[in-house]
Short mmCIF file of C-alpha atoms in Angstrom, two decimals:
data_model
loop_
_atom_site.label_atom_id
_atom_site.label_comp_id
_atom_site.label_asym_id
_atom_site.label_seq_id
_atom_site.Cartn_x
_atom_site.Cartn_y
_atom_site.Cartn_z
CA MET A 1 0.00 0.00 0.00
CA ALA A 2 2.98 2.31 0.40
CA TYR A 3 3.39 2.40 -3.37
CA VAL A 4 -0.20 3.29 -4.26
CA PRO A 5 0.26 7.09 -4.11
CA GLY A 6 3.18 6.85 -6.58
CA VAL A 7 1.13 4.78 -9.01
CA ALA A 8 -1.71 7.28 -8.78
CA LEU A 9 0.72 10.15 -9.55
CA LEU A 10 2.05 8.42 -12.63
CA ALA A 11 -1.49 7.78 -13.84
CA ALA A 12 -2.38 11.45 -13.40
CA LEU A 13 0.69 12.57 -15.40
CA ALA A 14 -0.21 10.19 -18.21
CA VAL A 15 -3.73 11.57 -18.38
CA GLY A 16 -2.37 15.13 -18.50
CA CYS A 17 0.04 14.37 -21.36
CA SER A 18 -2.73 12.66 -23.27
CA ALA A 19 -4.96 15.70 -22.84
CA GLY A 20 -2.19 17.98 -24.03
CA ALA A 21 -1.63 15.87 -27.12
CA ASP A 22 -5.31 15.91 -27.90
CA SER A 23 -5.32 19.68 -27.51
CA ASP A 24 -2.46 20.04 -30.00
CA ALA A 25 -4.11 17.68 -32.43
CA ASN A 26 -7.30 19.68 -32.34
CA GLY A 27 -5.41 22.94 -32.99
CA THR A 28 -6.51 24.53 -29.73
CA ASP A 29 -3.09 25.76 -28.68
CA SER A 30 -2.34 29.40 -27.85
CA LYS A 31 -1.09 30.16 -31.42
CA ALA A 32 -4.28 29.06 -33.14
CA GLY A 33 -5.55 32.65 -33.35
CA THR A 34 -2.46 34.06 -35.12
CA PRO A 35 -3.52 35.34 -38.61
CA THR A 36 -1.68 34.09 -41.69
CA VAL A 37 -0.18 36.85 -43.90
CA THR A 38 -0.74 36.27 -47.63
CA PRO A 39 2.22 37.65 -49.64
CA ALA A 40 1.37 40.37 -52.15
CA PRO A 41 1.59 39.29 -55.80
CA PRO A 42 4.92 39.84 -57.59
CA GLY A 43 5.32 42.33 -60.41
CA LYS A 44 4.81 41.46 -64.06
CA TYR A 45 8.44 42.02 -65.03
CA LEU A 46 11.26 39.82 -63.74
CA THR A 47 13.97 41.18 -66.07
CA LEU A 48 14.77 44.30 -68.10
CA PRO A 49 15.62 44.63 -71.81
CA ALA A 50 19.08 45.57 -73.04
CA PRO A 51 18.74 49.39 -73.02
CA CYS A 52 21.08 50.21 -75.91
CA ARG A 53 19.13 47.83 -78.15
CA ALA A 54 15.72 48.98 -76.95
CA VAL A 55 15.55 51.87 -79.44
CA PRO A 56 15.50 50.82 -83.13
CA ARG A 57 18.17 52.26 -85.40
CA SER A 58 15.52 53.86 -87.62
CA THR A 59 14.14 55.70 -84.59
CA LEU A 60 17.62 56.85 -83.58
CA LYS A 61 18.20 58.24 -87.07
CA ASP A 62 15.06 60.35 -86.69
CA LEU A 63 15.89 61.50 -83.17
CA LEU A 64 19.57 62.20 -83.90
CA PRO A 65 19.60 63.71 -87.41
CA GLY A 66 23.09 65.10 -86.89
CA ALA A 67 24.45 61.56 -87.13
CA ALA A 68 23.58 61.49 -90.83
CA GLU A 69 26.46 63.89 -91.47
CA LEU A 70 29.01 61.54 -89.92
CA PRO A 71 31.12 58.86 -91.65
CA GLY A 72 29.82 55.31 -91.43
CA ASP A 73 32.04 54.14 -88.58
CA GLN A 74 31.21 57.22 -86.49
CA GLN A 75 27.50 56.73 -87.17
CA ASP A 76 27.74 53.19 -85.88
CA LYS A 77 29.44 54.43 -82.72
CA VAL A 78 26.70 57.02 -82.13
CA PHE A 79 23.89 54.51 -82.70
CA ARG A 80 25.49 51.91 -80.40
CA GLY A 81 24.97 54.28 -77.52
CA SER A 82 26.68 54.35 -74.15
CA ALA A 83 25.32 52.04 -71.47
CA ALA A 84 24.82 53.48 -68.00
CA VAL A 85 26.96 51.98 -65.24
CA THR A 86 24.74 50.01 -62.88
CA TYR A 87 25.47 47.33 -60.29
CA ASP A 88 22.41 45.19 -60.93
CA THR A 89 21.18 45.03 -64.51
CA ASP A 90 18.12 43.08 -63.39
CA ARG A 91 17.01 46.10 -61.41
CA LYS A 92 18.19 49.19 -63.28
CA VAL A 93 19.62 49.86 -66.75
CA GLY A 94 20.10 52.85 -69.02
CA CYS A 95 21.65 54.07 -72.27
CA SER A 96 22.43 57.44 -73.84
CA TRP A 97 23.11 58.73 -77.34
CA LYS A 98 24.38 62.07 -78.65
CA ALA A 99 24.96 63.50 -82.12
CA ASP A 100 26.35 66.89 -83.14
CA GLY A 101 24.98 68.60 -86.21
CA PRO A 102 25.74 71.82 -88.09
CA ASN A 103 22.84 73.68 -86.48
CA ALA A 104 22.41 71.96 -83.14
CA THR A 105 23.26 68.99 -80.97
CA ARG A 106 20.64 66.50 -79.86
CA SER A 107 20.95 63.95 -77.09
CA LEU A 108 18.76 61.11 -75.89
CA SER A 109 18.80 58.90 -72.82
CA ILE A 110 16.54 56.20 -71.43
CA ASP A 111 16.50 54.70 -67.94
CA LEU A 112 14.52 51.65 -66.86
CA GLU A 113 14.07 50.64 -63.23
CA ARG A 114 12.44 47.38 -62.14
CA VAL A 115 11.02 47.90 -58.68
CA VAL A 116 10.90 45.05 -56.17
CA SER A 117 9.10 45.26 -52.84
CA TYR A 118 10.68 43.47 -49.91
CA ASP A 119 7.56 43.96 -47.80
CA PRO A 120 5.30 40.91 -48.22
CA ALA A 121 2.28 43.09 -47.57
CA VAL A 122 3.17 45.53 -50.41
CA SER A 123 3.14 44.42 -54.03
CA ASP A 124 5.88 45.28 -56.52
CA ASP A 125 3.36 47.34 -58.49
CA ASP A 126 2.39 49.38 -55.44
CA ARG A 127 6.03 49.99 -54.59
CA ALA A 128 6.71 51.05 -58.19
CA ASP A 129 3.76 53.42 -58.01
CA THR A 130 5.36 55.05 -54.96
CA VAL A 131 8.64 55.48 -56.85
CA TYR A 132 6.77 57.00 -59.81
CA ALA A 133 4.74 59.31 -57.57
CA LYS A 134 7.94 60.78 -56.10
CA LYS A 135 9.20 61.61 -59.58
CA GLU A 136 5.86 63.16 -60.48
CA LYS A 137 5.92 65.29 -57.34
CA ALA A 138 9.51 66.36 -58.00
CA ALA A 139 8.35 67.59 -61.42
CA GLY A 140 5.75 69.79 -59.73
CA LEU A 141 2.82 67.74 -60.98
CA SER A 142 0.09 65.67 -59.37
CA ALA A 143 -2.32 63.00 -60.52
CA SER A 144 -5.18 65.46 -60.02
CA ALA A 145 -3.81 67.70 -62.77
CA THR A 146 -5.72 67.71 -66.03
CA PRO A 147 -4.03 65.25 -68.40
CA GLY A 148 -3.28 65.91 -72.02
CA PRO A 149 -2.67 69.16 -73.92
CA PRO A 150 -4.41 72.31 -72.75
CA GLY A 151 -7.86 72.53 -74.31
CA GLU A 152 -9.85 75.34 -75.73
CA LYS A 153 -10.66 76.53 -72.23
CA ASP A 154 -6.98 77.13 -71.53
CA GLU A 155 -6.65 79.20 -74.69
CA LYS A 156 -9.60 81.30 -73.64
CA ASP A 157 -8.08 81.75 -70.20
CA LYS A 158 -4.86 82.97 -71.80
CA LYS A 159 -6.76 85.45 -73.93
CA GLY A 160 -8.63 86.65 -70.89
CA GLU A 161 -5.42 87.18 -68.97
CA ALA A 162 -3.97 89.06 -71.91
CA SER A 163 -6.97 91.36 -72.10
CA GLU A 164 -6.87 92.00 -68.36
CA GLY A 165 -3.23 92.97 -68.57
CA SER A 166 -3.57 95.12 -71.69
CA GLY A 167 -4.14 98.23 -69.64
CA LYS A 168 -0.81 98.05 -67.85
CA ALA A 169 2.81 97.73 -68.86
CA LYS A 170 4.12 94.19 -68.85
CA ASP A 171 7.02 93.35 -66.61
CA PRO A 172 9.56 91.50 -68.75
CA ALA A 173 10.29 89.23 -65.81
CA ASP A 174 6.71 87.97 -65.86
CA GLY A 175 7.08 86.25 -69.20
CA ASP A 176 10.24 84.44 -68.20
CA ALA A 177 9.35 83.44 -64.67
CA GLY A 178 7.92 80.07 -65.58
CA ALA A 179 10.80 79.22 -67.85
CA THR A 180 13.32 80.27 -65.22
CA ASP A 181 11.75 78.11 -62.54
CA SER A 182 11.79 75.04 -64.76
CA ALA A 183 14.96 75.83 -66.62
CA ASP A 184 17.35 73.87 -64.47
CA PRO A 185 16.71 70.19 -65.04
CA SER A 186 17.31 67.54 -62.43
CA PRO A 187 20.85 66.20 -62.10
CA SER A 188 20.00 63.33 -64.40
CA GLY A 189 18.32 65.67 -66.86
CA SER A 190 21.27 68.00 -66.98
CA ASP A 191 23.35 65.23 -68.49
CA THR A 192 21.29 65.59 -71.62
CA GLY A 193 21.54 69.32 -71.61
CA SER A 194 23.76 69.36 -74.63
CA ASP A 195 21.53 68.05 -77.30
CA SER A 196 21.44 67.28 -80.85
CA THR A 197 20.25 69.06 -83.82
CA SER A 198 17.11 68.35 -85.46
CA GLY A 199 17.75 67.21 -88.88
CA GLY A 200 17.32 70.18 -89.82
CA ALA A 201 17.29 73.66 -90.04
CA SER A 202 13.53 73.79 -90.15
CA THR A 203 12.96 72.21 -86.77
CA GLY A 204 15.02 73.60 -83.99
CA GLY A 205 17.81 76.07 -84.26
CA THR A 206 16.46 78.12 -87.13
CA PRO A 207 15.79 81.75 -86.34
CA GLY A 208 12.13 82.54 -86.56
CA SER A 209 11.12 78.86 -86.44
CA SER A 210 7.80 77.89 -84.89
CA GLY A 211 9.49 76.00 -82.09
CA SER A 212 9.82 78.62 -79.38
CA PRO A 213 9.47 77.63 -75.71
CA GLU A 214 6.31 79.72 -75.51
CA GLU A 215 4.64 77.52 -78.12
CA ALA A 216 5.64 74.24 -76.49
CA LEU A 217 2.96 72.75 -74.26
CA PRO A 218 3.70 72.89 -70.52
CA SER A 219 4.62 70.00 -68.22
CA ARG A 220 1.58 67.79 -67.69
CA ILE A 221 0.08 64.41 -66.85
CA LEU A 222 -0.20 62.13 -69.90
CA ASP A 223 -3.04 59.78 -70.82
CA ASN A 224 -2.85 56.36 -72.49
CA LEU A 225 0.78 55.66 -71.65
CA GLY A 226 1.45 52.77 -69.29
CA ASP A 227 -0.32 52.78 -65.94
CA ALA A 228 0.68 56.39 -65.24
CA ALA A 229 2.80 58.98 -67.05
CA PHE A 230 3.82 62.61 -67.15
CA LEU A 231 5.84 64.95 -69.34
CA GLN A 232 8.23 67.57 -67.95
CA ASP A 233 9.27 70.42 -70.23
CA LEU A 234 12.45 72.28 -69.27
CA PRO A 235 13.19 75.15 -71.66
CA LYS A 236 16.01 77.61 -71.17
CA LYS A 237 15.38 81.31 -71.51
CA ALA A 238 16.04 82.71 -74.97
CA GLY A 239 19.45 84.36 -75.14
CA SER A 240 20.89 82.32 -72.28
CA THR A 241 24.51 81.33 -72.81
CA ALA A 242 23.46 77.80 -71.84
CA GLN A 243 20.53 77.76 -74.24
CA HIS A 244 19.02 74.30 -74.50
CA HIS A 245 15.67 72.58 -74.20
CA THR A 246 15.09 69.26 -72.42
CA VAL A 247 11.93 67.16 -72.41
CA SER A 248 11.46 64.23 -70.03
CA VAL A 249 8.71 61.62 -70.26
CA VAL A 250 8.32 59.31 -67.26
CA PHE A 251 5.89 56.41 -67.17
CA ARG A 252 5.15 53.33 -65.09
CA THR A 253 3.98 49.99 -66.41
CA SER A 254 3.40 47.41 -63.69
CA ASN A 255 6.61 47.31 -61.62
CA VAL A 256 8.88 49.09 -64.13
CA VAL A 257 9.45 52.86 -64.21
CA VAL A 258 10.87 54.29 -67.46
CA THR A 259 12.38 57.74 -68.04
CA VAL A 260 13.02 59.18 -71.52
CA ARG A 261 15.04 62.40 -71.85
CA TYR A 262 15.39 64.16 -75.16
CA ALA A 263 17.15 67.48 -75.58
CA GLU A 264 18.47 69.97 -78.08
CA GLN A 265 21.14 72.64 -77.87
CA PRO A 266 21.35 75.01 -80.85
CA ALA A 267 24.70 76.01 -82.23
CA LEU A 268 23.85 79.69 -81.70
CA VAL A 269 22.36 81.22 -78.56
CA THR A 270 20.05 83.29 -80.73
CA GLN A 271 18.34 80.15 -82.01
CA VAL A 272 15.43 78.61 -80.13
CA PRO A 273 14.84 74.83 -80.04
CA ASN A 274 11.55 73.48 -81.32
CA GLY A 275 10.02 72.47 -78.00
CA LYS A 276 6.86 71.08 -79.55
CA GLU A 277 8.82 68.73 -81.80
CA LEU A 278 10.95 67.56 -78.88
CA GLN A 279 7.84 66.75 -76.88
CA GLU A 280 6.17 64.86 -79.71
CA LYS A 281 9.24 62.72 -80.42
CA ALA A 282 9.91 61.99 -76.75
CA GLN A 283 6.32 60.84 -76.29
CA ALA A 284 6.45 58.70 -79.42
CA LEU A 285 9.59 56.95 -78.17
CA ALA A 286 8.06 56.41 -74.72
CA ARG A 287 5.05 54.72 -76.31
CA LYS A 288 7.31 52.46 -78.36
CA LEU A 289 9.17 51.44 -75.22
CA ALA A 290 5.88 50.71 -73.45
CA GLU A 291 4.84 48.48 -76.36
CA THR A 292 8.20 46.72 -76.32
CA LEU A 293 7.90 45.98 -72.61
CA SER A 294 4.39 44.59 -73.02
CA GLU A 295 5.44 42.13 -75.73
#
């Protein structure tokens, strides 16, 4: 009888262990209420194209007309482009081209960034949208801005402002204020400050041409280009010793953000680049790149 209490204790421990096992089997432990986090979906793009081969040679000939004046071997060198130095070509790549012409110099650069989110709760697309939004804000734009070229209403507004100011002398500084504020491009944009001549004398660089900064449309949100896009116009003031005109088009498609910079610097400071032409060609190239990425 002296051993009965010990036997009873062992029996009680066995019952307790059995109950604990049953509890674990039924999933009633203390961690049962912990929610499971579902990872956000990955982005559409897992790689990036070779940047210096992303722009067709025929397109480069149109964008860099000054190259047509060069010997064959020099043309090939211009059209090969210069790849940007990056440490991870799966995440960021770029290429630039430049051609001098008799009337002006034109330059072009493209940068592609594949955005990856390391937060399982944030998708690659959402992270890329944040990266794009910062660029848009830096350009002084917002998604609430009216996309596309100014409409008829804007023209009427301009006429109304002109009529209101007709009774007073115009301060010369007023006309240049906007251009001055946007004249200095971002560090990356300044690399393309020396730009190439439009094939011609009729486009940029010809005195009296229709391509004055005043006639170029302002920076704005763009429609029908990727998931989101904007254009930034950076003209220099006429007569500036650093006269040049740079246009940047930035767009996002899924988890890739693309920047196109196209610029012209006339041979003479008295010549004014054709800002409208620069904008049209930069947009056309951006759309081609968007199509290439979607293939």
